[in-house]
Coordinates of C-alpha atoms and ligand atoms in Angstrom, one line a residue:
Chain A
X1 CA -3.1 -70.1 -63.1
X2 CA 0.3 -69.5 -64.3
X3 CA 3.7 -71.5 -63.0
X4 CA 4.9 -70.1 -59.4
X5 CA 8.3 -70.2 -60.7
X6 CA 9.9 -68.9 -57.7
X7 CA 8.2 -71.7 -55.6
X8 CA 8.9 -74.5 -58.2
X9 CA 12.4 -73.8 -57.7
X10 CA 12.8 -73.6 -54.3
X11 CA 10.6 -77.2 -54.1
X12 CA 12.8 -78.9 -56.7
X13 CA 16.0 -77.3 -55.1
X14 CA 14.9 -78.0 -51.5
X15 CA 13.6 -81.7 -52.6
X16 CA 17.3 -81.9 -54.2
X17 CA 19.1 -80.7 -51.5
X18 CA 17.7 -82.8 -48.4
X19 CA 17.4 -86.2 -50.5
X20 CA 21.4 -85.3 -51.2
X21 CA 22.2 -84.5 -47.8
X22 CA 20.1 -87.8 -46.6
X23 CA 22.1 -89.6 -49.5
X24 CA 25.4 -88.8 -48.1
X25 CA 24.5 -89.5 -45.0
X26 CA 23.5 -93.0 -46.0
X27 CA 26.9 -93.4 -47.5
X28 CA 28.9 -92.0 -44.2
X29 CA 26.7 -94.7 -42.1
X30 CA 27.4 -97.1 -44.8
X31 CA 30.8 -96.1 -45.3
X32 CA 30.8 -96.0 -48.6
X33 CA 32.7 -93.5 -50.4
X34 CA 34.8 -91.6 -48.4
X35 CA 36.4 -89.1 -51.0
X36 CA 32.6 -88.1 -52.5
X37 CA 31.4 -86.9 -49.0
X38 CA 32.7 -83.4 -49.4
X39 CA 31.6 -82.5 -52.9
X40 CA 28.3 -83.8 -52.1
X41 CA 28.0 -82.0 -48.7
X42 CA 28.8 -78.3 -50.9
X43 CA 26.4 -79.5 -53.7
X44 CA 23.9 -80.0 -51.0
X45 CA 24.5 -76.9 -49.0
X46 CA 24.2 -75.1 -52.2
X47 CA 21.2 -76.6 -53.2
X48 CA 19.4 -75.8 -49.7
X49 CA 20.5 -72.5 -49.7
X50 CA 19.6 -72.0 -53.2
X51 CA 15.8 -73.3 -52.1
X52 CA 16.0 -70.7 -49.7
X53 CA 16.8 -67.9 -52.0
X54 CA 13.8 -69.4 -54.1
X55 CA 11.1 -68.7 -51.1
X56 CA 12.8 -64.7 -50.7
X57 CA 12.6 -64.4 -54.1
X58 CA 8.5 -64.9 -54.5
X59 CA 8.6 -62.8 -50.9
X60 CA 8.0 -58.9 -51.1
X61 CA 9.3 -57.7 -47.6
X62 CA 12.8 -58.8 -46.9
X63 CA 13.2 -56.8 -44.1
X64 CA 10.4 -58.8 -42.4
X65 CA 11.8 -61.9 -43.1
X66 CA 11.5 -63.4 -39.7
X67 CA 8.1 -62.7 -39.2
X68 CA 7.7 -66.3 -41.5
X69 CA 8.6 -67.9 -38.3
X70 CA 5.8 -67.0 -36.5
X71 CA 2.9 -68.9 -37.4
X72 CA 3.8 -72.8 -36.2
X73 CA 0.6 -74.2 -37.8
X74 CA 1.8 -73.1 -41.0
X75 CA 3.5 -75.5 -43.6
X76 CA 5.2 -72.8 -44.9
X77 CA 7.0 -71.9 -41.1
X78 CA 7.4 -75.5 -40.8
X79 CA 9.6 -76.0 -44.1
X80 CA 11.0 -73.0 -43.1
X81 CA 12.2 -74.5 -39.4
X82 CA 13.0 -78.2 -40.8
X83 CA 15.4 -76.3 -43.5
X84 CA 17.2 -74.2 -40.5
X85 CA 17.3 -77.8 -38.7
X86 CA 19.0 -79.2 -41.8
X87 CA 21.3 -76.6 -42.8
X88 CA 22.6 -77.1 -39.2
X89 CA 22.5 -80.9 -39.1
X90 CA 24.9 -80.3 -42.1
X91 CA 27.5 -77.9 -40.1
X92 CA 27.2 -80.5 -37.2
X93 CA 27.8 -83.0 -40.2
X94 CA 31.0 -81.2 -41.5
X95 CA 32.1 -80.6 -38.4
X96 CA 32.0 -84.1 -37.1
X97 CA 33.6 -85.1 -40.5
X98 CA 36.9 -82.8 -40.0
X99 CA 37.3 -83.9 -36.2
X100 CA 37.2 -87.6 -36.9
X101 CA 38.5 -87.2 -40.4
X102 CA 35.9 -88.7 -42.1
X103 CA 34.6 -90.7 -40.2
X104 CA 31.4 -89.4 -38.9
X105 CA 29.4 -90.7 -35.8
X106 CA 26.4 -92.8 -37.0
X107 CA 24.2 -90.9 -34.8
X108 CA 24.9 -87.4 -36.7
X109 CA 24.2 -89.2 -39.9
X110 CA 20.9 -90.5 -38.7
X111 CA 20.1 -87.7 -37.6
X112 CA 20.6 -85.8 -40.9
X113 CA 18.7 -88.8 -43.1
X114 CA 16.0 -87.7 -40.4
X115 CA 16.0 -84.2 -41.1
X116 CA 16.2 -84.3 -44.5
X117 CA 13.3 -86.4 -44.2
X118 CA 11.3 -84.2 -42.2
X119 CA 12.1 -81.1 -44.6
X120 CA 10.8 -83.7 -47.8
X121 CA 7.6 -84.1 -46.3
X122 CA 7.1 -80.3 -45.4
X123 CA 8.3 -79.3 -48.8
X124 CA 5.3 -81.3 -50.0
X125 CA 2.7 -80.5 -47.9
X126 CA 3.6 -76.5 -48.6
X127 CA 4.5 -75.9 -52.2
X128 CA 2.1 -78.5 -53.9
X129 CA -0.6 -78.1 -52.0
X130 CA -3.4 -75.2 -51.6
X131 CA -4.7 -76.0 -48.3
X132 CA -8.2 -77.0 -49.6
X133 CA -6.9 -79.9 -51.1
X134 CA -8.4 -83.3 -49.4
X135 CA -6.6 -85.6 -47.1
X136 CA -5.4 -87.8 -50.2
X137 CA -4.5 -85.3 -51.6
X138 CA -2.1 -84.2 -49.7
X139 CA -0.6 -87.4 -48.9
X140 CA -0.3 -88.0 -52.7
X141 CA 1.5 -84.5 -52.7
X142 CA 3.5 -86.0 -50.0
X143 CA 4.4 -89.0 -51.5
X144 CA 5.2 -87.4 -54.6
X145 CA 7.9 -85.2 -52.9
X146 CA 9.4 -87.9 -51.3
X147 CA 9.5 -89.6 -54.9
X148 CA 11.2 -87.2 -56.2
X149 CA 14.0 -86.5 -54.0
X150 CA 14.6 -90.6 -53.2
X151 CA 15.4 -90.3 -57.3
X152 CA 17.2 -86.9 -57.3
X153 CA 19.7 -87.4 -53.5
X154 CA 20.9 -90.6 -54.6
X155 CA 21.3 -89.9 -58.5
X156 CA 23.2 -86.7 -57.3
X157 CA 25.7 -88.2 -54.7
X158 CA 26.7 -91.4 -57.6
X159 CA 27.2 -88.3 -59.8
X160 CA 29.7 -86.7 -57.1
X161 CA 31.3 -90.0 -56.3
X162 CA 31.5 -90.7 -60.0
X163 CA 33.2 -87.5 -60.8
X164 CA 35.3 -87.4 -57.3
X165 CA 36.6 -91.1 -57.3
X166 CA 37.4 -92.0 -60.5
X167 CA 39.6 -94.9 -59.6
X168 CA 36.6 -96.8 -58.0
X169 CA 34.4 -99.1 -60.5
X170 CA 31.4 -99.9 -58.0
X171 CA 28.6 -97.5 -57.7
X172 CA 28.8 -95.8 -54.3
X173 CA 25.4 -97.0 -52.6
X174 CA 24.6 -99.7 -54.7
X175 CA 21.5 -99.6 -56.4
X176 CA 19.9 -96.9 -54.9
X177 CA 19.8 -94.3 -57.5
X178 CA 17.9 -96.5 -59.9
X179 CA 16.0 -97.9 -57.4
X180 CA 15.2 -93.7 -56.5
X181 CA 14.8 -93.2 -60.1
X182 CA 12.0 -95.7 -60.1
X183 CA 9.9 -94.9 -57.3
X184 CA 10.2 -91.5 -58.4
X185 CA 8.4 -92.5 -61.7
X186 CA 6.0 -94.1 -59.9
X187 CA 5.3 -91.5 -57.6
X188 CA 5.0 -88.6 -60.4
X189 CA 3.1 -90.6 -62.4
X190 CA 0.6 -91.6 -59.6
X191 CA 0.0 -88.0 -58.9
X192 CA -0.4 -87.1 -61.8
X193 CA -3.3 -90.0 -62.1
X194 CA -4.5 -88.9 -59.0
X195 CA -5.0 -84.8 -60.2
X196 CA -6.5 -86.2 -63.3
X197 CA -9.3 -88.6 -61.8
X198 CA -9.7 -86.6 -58.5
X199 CA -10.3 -83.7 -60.7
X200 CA -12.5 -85.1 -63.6
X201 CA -14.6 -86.6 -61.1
X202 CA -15.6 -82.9 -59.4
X203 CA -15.0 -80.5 -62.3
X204 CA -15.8 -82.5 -65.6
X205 CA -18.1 -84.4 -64.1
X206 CA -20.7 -82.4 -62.8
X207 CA -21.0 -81.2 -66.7
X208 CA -21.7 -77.5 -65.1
X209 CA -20.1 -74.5 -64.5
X210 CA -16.6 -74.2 -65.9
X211 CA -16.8 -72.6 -69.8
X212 CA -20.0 -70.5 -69.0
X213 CA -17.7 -67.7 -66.6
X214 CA -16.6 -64.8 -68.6
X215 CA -14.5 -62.0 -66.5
X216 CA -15.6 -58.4 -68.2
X217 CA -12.7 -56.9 -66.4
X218 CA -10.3 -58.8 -68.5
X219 CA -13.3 -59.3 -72.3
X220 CA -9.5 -60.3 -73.8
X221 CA -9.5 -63.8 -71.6
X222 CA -10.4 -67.1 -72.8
X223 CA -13.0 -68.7 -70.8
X224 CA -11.5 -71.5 -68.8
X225 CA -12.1 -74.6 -70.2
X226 CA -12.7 -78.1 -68.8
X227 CA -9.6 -79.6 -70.5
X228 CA -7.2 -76.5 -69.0
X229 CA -8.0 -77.7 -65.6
X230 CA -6.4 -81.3 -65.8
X231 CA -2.9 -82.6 -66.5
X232 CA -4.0 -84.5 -69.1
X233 CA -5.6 -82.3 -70.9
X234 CA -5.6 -78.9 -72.8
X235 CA -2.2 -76.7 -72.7
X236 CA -0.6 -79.1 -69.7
X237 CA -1.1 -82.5 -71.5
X238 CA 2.7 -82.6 -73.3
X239 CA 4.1 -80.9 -70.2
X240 CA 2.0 -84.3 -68.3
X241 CA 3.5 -86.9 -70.7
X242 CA 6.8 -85.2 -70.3
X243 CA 6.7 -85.4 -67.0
X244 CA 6.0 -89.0 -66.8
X245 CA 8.6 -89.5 -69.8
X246 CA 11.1 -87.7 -68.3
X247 CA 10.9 -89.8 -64.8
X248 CA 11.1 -93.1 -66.8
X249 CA 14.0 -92.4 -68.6
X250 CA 15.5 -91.1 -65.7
X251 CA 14.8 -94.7 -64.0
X252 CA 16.6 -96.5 -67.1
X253 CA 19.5 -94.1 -67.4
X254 CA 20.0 -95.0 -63.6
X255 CA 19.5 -98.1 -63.9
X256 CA 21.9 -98.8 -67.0
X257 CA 24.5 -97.0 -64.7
X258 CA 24.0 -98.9 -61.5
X259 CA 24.6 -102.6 -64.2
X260 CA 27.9 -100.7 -65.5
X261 CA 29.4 -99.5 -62.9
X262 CA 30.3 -96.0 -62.9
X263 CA 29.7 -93.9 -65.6
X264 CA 28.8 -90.2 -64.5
X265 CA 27.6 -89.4 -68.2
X266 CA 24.7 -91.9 -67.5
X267 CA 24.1 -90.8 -64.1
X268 CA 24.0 -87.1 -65.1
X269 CA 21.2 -87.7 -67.8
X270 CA 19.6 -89.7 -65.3
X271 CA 19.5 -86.5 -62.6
X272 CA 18.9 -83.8 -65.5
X273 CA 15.9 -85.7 -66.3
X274 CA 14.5 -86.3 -62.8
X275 CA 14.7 -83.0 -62.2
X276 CA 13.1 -81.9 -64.8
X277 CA 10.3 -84.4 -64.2
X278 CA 9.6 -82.8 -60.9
X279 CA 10.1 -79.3 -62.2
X280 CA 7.4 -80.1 -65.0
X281 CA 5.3 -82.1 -62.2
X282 CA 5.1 -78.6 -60.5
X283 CA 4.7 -76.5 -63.4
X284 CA 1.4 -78.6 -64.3
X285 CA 0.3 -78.6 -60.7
X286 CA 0.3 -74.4 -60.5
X287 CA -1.2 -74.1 -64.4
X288 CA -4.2 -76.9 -63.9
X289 CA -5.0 -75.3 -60.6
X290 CA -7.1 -72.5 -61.8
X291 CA -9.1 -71.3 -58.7
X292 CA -12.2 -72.0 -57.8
X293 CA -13.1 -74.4 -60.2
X294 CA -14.2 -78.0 -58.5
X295 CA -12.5 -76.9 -55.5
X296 CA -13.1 -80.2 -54.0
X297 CA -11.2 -81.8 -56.2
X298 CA -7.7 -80.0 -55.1
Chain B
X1 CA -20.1 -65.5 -32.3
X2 CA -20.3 -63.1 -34.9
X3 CA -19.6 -64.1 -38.5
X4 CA -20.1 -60.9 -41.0
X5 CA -20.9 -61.8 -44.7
X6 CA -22.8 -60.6 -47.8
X7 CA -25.7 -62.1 -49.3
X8 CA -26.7 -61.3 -53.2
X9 CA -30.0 -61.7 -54.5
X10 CA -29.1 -62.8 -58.2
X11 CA -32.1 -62.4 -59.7
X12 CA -32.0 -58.3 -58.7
X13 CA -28.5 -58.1 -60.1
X14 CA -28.4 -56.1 -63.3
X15 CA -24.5 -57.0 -63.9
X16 CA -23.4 -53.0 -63.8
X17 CA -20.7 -53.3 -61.7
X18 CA -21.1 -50.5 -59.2
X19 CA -19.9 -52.7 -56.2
X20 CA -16.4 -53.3 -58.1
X21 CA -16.3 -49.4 -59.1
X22 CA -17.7 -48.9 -55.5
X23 CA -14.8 -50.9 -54.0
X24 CA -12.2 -49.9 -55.8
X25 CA -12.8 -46.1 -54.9
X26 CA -13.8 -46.6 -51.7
X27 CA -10.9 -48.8 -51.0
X28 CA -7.7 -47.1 -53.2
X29 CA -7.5 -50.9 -55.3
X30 CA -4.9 -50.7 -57.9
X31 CA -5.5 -50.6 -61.3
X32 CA -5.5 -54.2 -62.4
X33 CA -6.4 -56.0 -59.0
X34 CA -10.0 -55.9 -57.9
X35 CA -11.5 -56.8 -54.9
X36 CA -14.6 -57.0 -55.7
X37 CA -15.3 -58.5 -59.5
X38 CA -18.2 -60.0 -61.2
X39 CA -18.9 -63.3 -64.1
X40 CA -21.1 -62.8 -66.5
X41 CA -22.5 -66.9 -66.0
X42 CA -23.9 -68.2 -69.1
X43 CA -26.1 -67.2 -71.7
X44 CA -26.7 -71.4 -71.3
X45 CA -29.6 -73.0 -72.6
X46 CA -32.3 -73.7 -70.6
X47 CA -33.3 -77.5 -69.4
X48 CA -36.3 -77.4 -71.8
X49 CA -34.5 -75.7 -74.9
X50 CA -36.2 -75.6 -78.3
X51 CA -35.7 -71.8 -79.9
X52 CA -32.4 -70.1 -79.5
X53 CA -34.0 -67.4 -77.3
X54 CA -34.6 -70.2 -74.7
X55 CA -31.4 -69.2 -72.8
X56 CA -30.7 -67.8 -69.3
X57 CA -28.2 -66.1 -67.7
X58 CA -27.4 -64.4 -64.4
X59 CA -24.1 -62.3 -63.0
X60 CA -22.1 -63.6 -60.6
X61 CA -20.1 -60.9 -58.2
X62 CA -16.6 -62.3 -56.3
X63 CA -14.8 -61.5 -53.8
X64 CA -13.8 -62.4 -50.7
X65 CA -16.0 -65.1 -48.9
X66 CA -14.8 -64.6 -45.3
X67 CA -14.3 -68.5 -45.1
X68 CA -15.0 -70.6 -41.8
X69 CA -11.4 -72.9 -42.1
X70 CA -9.8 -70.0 -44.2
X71 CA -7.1 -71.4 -46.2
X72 CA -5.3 -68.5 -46.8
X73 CA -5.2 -68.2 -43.2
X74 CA -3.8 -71.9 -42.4
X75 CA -0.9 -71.5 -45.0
X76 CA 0.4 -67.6 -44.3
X77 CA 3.7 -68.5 -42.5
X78 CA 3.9 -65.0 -40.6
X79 CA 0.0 -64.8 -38.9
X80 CA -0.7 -62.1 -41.1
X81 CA -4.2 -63.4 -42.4
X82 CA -6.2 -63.8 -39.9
X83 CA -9.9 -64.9 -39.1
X84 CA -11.4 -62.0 -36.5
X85 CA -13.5 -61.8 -33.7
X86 CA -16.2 -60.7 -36.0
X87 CA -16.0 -63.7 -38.5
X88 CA -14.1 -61.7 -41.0
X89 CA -10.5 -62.4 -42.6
X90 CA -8.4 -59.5 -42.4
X91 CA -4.4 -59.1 -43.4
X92 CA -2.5 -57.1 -41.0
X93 CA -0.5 -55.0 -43.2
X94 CA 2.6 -54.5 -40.7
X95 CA 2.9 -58.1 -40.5
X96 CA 2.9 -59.1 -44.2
X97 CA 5.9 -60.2 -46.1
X98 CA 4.5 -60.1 -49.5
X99 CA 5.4 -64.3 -49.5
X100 CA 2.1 -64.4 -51.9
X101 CA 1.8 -68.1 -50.1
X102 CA -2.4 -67.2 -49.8
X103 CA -2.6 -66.3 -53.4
X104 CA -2.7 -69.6 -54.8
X105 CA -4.2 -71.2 -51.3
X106 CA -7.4 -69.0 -52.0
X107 CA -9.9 -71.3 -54.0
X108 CA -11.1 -68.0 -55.7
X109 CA -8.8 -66.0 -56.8
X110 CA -9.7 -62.9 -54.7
X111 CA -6.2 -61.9 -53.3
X112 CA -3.8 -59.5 -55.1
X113 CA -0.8 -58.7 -54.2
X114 CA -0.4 -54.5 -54.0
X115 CA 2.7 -53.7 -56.1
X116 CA 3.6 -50.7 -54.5
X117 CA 2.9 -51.5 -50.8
X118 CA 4.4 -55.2 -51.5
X119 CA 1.6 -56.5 -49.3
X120 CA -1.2 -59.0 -49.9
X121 CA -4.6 -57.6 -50.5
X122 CA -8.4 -58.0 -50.3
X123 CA -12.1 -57.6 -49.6
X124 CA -11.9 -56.4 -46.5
X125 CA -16.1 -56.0 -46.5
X126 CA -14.7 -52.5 -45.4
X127 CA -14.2 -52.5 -41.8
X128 CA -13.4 -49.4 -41.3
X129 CA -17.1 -48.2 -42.5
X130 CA -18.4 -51.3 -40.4
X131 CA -16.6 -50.4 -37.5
X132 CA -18.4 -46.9 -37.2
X133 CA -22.2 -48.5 -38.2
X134 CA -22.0 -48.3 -42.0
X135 CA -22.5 -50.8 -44.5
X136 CA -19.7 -52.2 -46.9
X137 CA -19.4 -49.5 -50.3
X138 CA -20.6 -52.5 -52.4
X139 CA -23.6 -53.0 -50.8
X140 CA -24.2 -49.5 -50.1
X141 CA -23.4 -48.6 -54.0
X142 CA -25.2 -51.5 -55.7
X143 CA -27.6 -50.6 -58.1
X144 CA -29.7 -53.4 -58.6
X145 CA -30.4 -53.6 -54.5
X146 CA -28.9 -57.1 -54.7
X147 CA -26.7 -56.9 -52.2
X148 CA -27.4 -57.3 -48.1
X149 CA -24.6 -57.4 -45.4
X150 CA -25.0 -58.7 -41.7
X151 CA -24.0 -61.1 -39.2
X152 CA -24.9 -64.8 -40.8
X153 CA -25.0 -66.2 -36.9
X154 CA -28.8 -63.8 -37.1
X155 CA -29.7 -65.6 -40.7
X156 CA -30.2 -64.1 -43.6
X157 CA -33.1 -62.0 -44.0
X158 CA -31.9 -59.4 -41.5
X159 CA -28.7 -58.8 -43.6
X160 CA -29.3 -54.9 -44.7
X161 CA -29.1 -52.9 -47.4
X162 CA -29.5 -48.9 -47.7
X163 CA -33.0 -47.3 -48.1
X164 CA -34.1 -44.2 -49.2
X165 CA -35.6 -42.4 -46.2
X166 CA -38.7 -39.9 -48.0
X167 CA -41.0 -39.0 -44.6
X168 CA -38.0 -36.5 -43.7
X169 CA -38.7 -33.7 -41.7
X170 CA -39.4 -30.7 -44.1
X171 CA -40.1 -28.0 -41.6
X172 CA -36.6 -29.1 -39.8
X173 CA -33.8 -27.2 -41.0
X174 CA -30.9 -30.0 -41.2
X175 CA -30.8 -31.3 -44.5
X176 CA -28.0 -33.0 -43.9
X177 CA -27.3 -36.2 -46.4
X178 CA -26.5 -37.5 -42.9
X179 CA -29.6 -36.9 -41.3
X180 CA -31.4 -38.8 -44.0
X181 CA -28.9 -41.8 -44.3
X182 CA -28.7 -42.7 -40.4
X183 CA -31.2 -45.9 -40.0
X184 CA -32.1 -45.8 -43.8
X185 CA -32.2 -50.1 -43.9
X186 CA -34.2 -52.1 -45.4
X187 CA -33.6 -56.1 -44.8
X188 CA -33.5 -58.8 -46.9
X189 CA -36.1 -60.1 -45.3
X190 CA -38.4 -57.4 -46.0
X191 CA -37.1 -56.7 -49.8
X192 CA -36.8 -59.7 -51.5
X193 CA -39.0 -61.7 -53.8
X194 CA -39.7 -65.0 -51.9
X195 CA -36.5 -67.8 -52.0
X196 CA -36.4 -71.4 -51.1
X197 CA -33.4 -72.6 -48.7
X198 CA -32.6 -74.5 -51.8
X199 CA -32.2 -71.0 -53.7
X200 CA -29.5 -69.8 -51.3
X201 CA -26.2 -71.4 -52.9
X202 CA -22.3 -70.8 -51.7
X203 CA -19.4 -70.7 -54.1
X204 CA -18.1 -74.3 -54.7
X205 CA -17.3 -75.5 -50.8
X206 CA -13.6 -77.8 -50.3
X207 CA -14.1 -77.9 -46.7
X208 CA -13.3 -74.0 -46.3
X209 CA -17.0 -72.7 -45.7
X210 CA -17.3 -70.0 -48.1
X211 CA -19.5 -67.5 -45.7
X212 CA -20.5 -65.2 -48.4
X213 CA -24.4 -66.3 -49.8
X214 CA -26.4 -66.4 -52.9
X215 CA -29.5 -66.3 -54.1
X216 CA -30.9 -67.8 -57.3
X217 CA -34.1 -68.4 -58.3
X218 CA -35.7 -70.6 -61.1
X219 CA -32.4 -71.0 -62.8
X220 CA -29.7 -73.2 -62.8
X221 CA -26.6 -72.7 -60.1
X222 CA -23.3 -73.5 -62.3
X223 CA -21.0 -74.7 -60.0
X224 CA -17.0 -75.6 -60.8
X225 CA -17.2 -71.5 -62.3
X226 CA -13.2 -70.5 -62.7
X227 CA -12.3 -67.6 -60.6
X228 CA -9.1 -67.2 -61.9
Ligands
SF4_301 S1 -12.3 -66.3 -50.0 FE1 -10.1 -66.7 -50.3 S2 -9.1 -64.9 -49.3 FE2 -11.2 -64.9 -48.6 S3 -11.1 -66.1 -46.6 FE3 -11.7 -67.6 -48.2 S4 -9.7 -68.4 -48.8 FE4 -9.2 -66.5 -47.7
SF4_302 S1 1.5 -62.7 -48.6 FE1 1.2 -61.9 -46.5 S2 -0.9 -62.6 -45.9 FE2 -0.2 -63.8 -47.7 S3 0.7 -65.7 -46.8 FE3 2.4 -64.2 -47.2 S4 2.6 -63.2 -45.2 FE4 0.6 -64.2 -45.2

């Protein structure tokens, strides 16, 4: 199967967005960097509404838009609701924010880490899962969400506050972005374990089946090979490696920054790479998930 | 409870695709989505291989399997796919958005999305033949008599297929293809060559309950096939 580009963005923007938002909520009930919160509340309004561009733009039938409201059991109507629930925990933020100038009532910020976190978890149970996939599965899909956007909210606000508040030698929530950055290496890299084991041990396994189907309607195909279906393997393996690479030197880049203070130069190649360790995480996901074969296994 | 599905006999299938040509006229698919599509599985060798004519092979046709726990079902955010009274999964076409959310939920690869209606398609195991007492185009088309529909709650050997009615009434003067067709069945039951339950075989199951059947005999069901 080939990359669902329009869904990998709007994942990695939603993921983005909501660990932002949770971020700079963090700071506000931390009351750390005042002069970030701004910039980092526009960054993660863009980035939510950019996620929600991403979902009309893999949808056909604009006009019936709202009809993706209506079925509640759906993961896909659920991210839909937690992202309305967001993007208005966010006005309620701003709002609160010019009243009290600045100072924002710990209760809205909770609720926005909240939100944010509901949204994570719904943006992982809908875009990296096929509903077949078993109960670990989707937990690991979960997990891995969650991973990613503990690296990519905090990453992003240090870059805000490190851009905004120049003045200001401290890091503004401590070591949270590298200790984001490394959870999210771990998480990618134990889903990626996961897809590979959970798959070998149903497809590759069985020894049967896959490289024997051959589709006349399309006599130009290659017949699917054991190797294309797992992320270590075949055309996905460098994407794989890269995936995992690209998480770990996210982890030391925020790391180095969180020992030397601020430096927005390491905390930017920190975030570039994280997100495009999830983005890659994604892309492999969609292109080892050919259908049908060891089902099971997804 | 009702659950409508298709059975094919694999060892009468003689791979010429009649049900996807079938389908596809019967149904207005779109060039480059089918429906209805068949494998070609193997040529493998056979467990006791020695000369390189010891091979088998056997055709396998896809489409949609009408699933129990329909995936595509649980993931459409708009209720669009739905799992009917009579067991099949149908897409209300005023509903869809086009979100293509159930294309990559499917474990098989049957759904398309129609380029010019911008709504999800598929096997619909043509209702609206069903609905007035016919039989689904592929099973009515098939050459090789492989394939049976009916209600999978009844079993499996009275899933029916067309038969050719010759006792007609020559003195009568309605010659009607109609008059011959009307309660021209033969069953599975009655057809087929004998089958073990262990020769009746599902597409790979992850908890969705393909409801479409299969049936292979004396060779070896390859499972993990890619559908994509
Ligand atoms: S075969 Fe695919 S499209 Fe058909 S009901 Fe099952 S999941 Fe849905
Ligand atoms: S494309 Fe249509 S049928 Fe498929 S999930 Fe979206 S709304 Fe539902």
């Amino acid at each position: 199967m080939i990359a669902q580009w329009p869904l990998v963005i709007a994942s990695v923007c939603l993921a983005w967005g909501a660990g932002l938002f949770a971020s700079l909520c963090a700071a506000s009930l931390a009351g750390r960097a005042p002069r970030a919160r701004i910039g980092a509340w526009v960054v993660a309004v863009i980035l939510l509404l950019a996620g929600a561009l991403g979902f009309m733009l893999r949808t056909s039938h604009w006009d019936r838009l709202f009809n993706s409201f209506a079925h509640l059991a759906s993961p896909i109507t659920q991210e839909l609701i937690c992202l309305v629930i967001v993007i208005a925990l966010a006005l309620v933020y701003l709002v609160a924010y010019r009243r009290s100038e600045g100072e924002v009532p710990a209760p809205v910020s909770a609720a926005g880490i909240a939100g944010a976190a509901l949204l994570v978890v719904t943006v992982g149970r809908s875009a990296i899962v096929p509903a077949t996939t078993p109960a670990l599965g989707q937990v690991m899909a979960v997990v891995a969400a969650c991973g990613a956007a503990f690296a990519l909210g905090p990453m992003s606000f240090e870059l805000v506050a490190g851009i905004t508040d120049r003045q200001s030698r401290k890091t503004a929530l401590g070591a949270f972005s590298a200790i984001g950055g490394g959870v999210g290496a771990l998480t990618t890299a134990g889903y990626l374990a996961y897809l590979q084991a959970a798959r070998s041990a149903a497809v590759v396994g069985t020894g049967r089946g896959v490289e024997f189907g051959v589709d006349p309607t399309r006599p130009q195909a290659s017949i699917a090979t054991k190797a294309s279906l797992l992320p270590f393997g075949g055309e996905c393996l460098p994407l794989a490696i890269a995936a995992i690479g690209c998480a770990v030197l996210a982890f030391a880049f925020a790391l180095a920054a969180c020992r030397k203070g601020v430096r927005p130069a390491l905390v930017a190649m920190a975030l570039v790479l994280a997100v495009v360790s999830f983005t890659l995480l994604l892309v492999v996901f969609f292109m080892t998930g050919t259908a049908g074969a060891g089902a099971a296994a997804f | 409870m009702t659950q409508y599905a298709i059975v094919t006999d694999l060892n009468r299938c003689v791979g010429c695709m009649g049900c996807t040509v079938a389908c596809k006229v019967a149904n207005g698919v779109e060039v480059g989505s089918y429906w209805e599509k068949l494998l070609r599985i193997g040529p493998t060798r056979k467990p006791n291989y020695v000369h390189t004519n010891d091979v088998e092979m056997y055709y396998l046709p896809i489409h949609c399997q009408h699933c129990l726990n329909a995936p595509c079902v649980s993931v459409c955010p708009t209720g669009a796919s739905k799992k009917m009274d009579d067991g099949t999964v149908q897409i209300d076409k005023e509903q869809c958005i086009g979100c293509q959310a159930c294309v990559p939920a499917c474990p098989y690869g049957v759904r398309y999305l129609n380029e010019t209606t911008n709504v999800v398609e598929k096997c619909t195991l043509c209702e609206q033949l069903v609905e007035q007492g016919g039989l689904p185009q592929c099973v009515e088309q098939c050459g090789g008599r492989a394939r049976f529909f009916g209600d999978l709650d009844k079993g499996i050997e009275t899933f029916e297929a067309p038969a050719i009615q010759y006792d007609m009434d020559r003195e009568s003067a309605d010659h009607s293809y109609e008059s011959q067709q009307q309660g021209c069945r033969v069953t599975l039951g009655e057809l087929a060559e004998p089958y073990a339950d262990s020769d009746v075989y599902t597409l790979d199951d992850a908890g969705n309950g393909p409801a479409v059947r299969y049936i292979l005999r004396n060779r070896e069901w390859k499972d993990g096939v890619s559908f994509a």
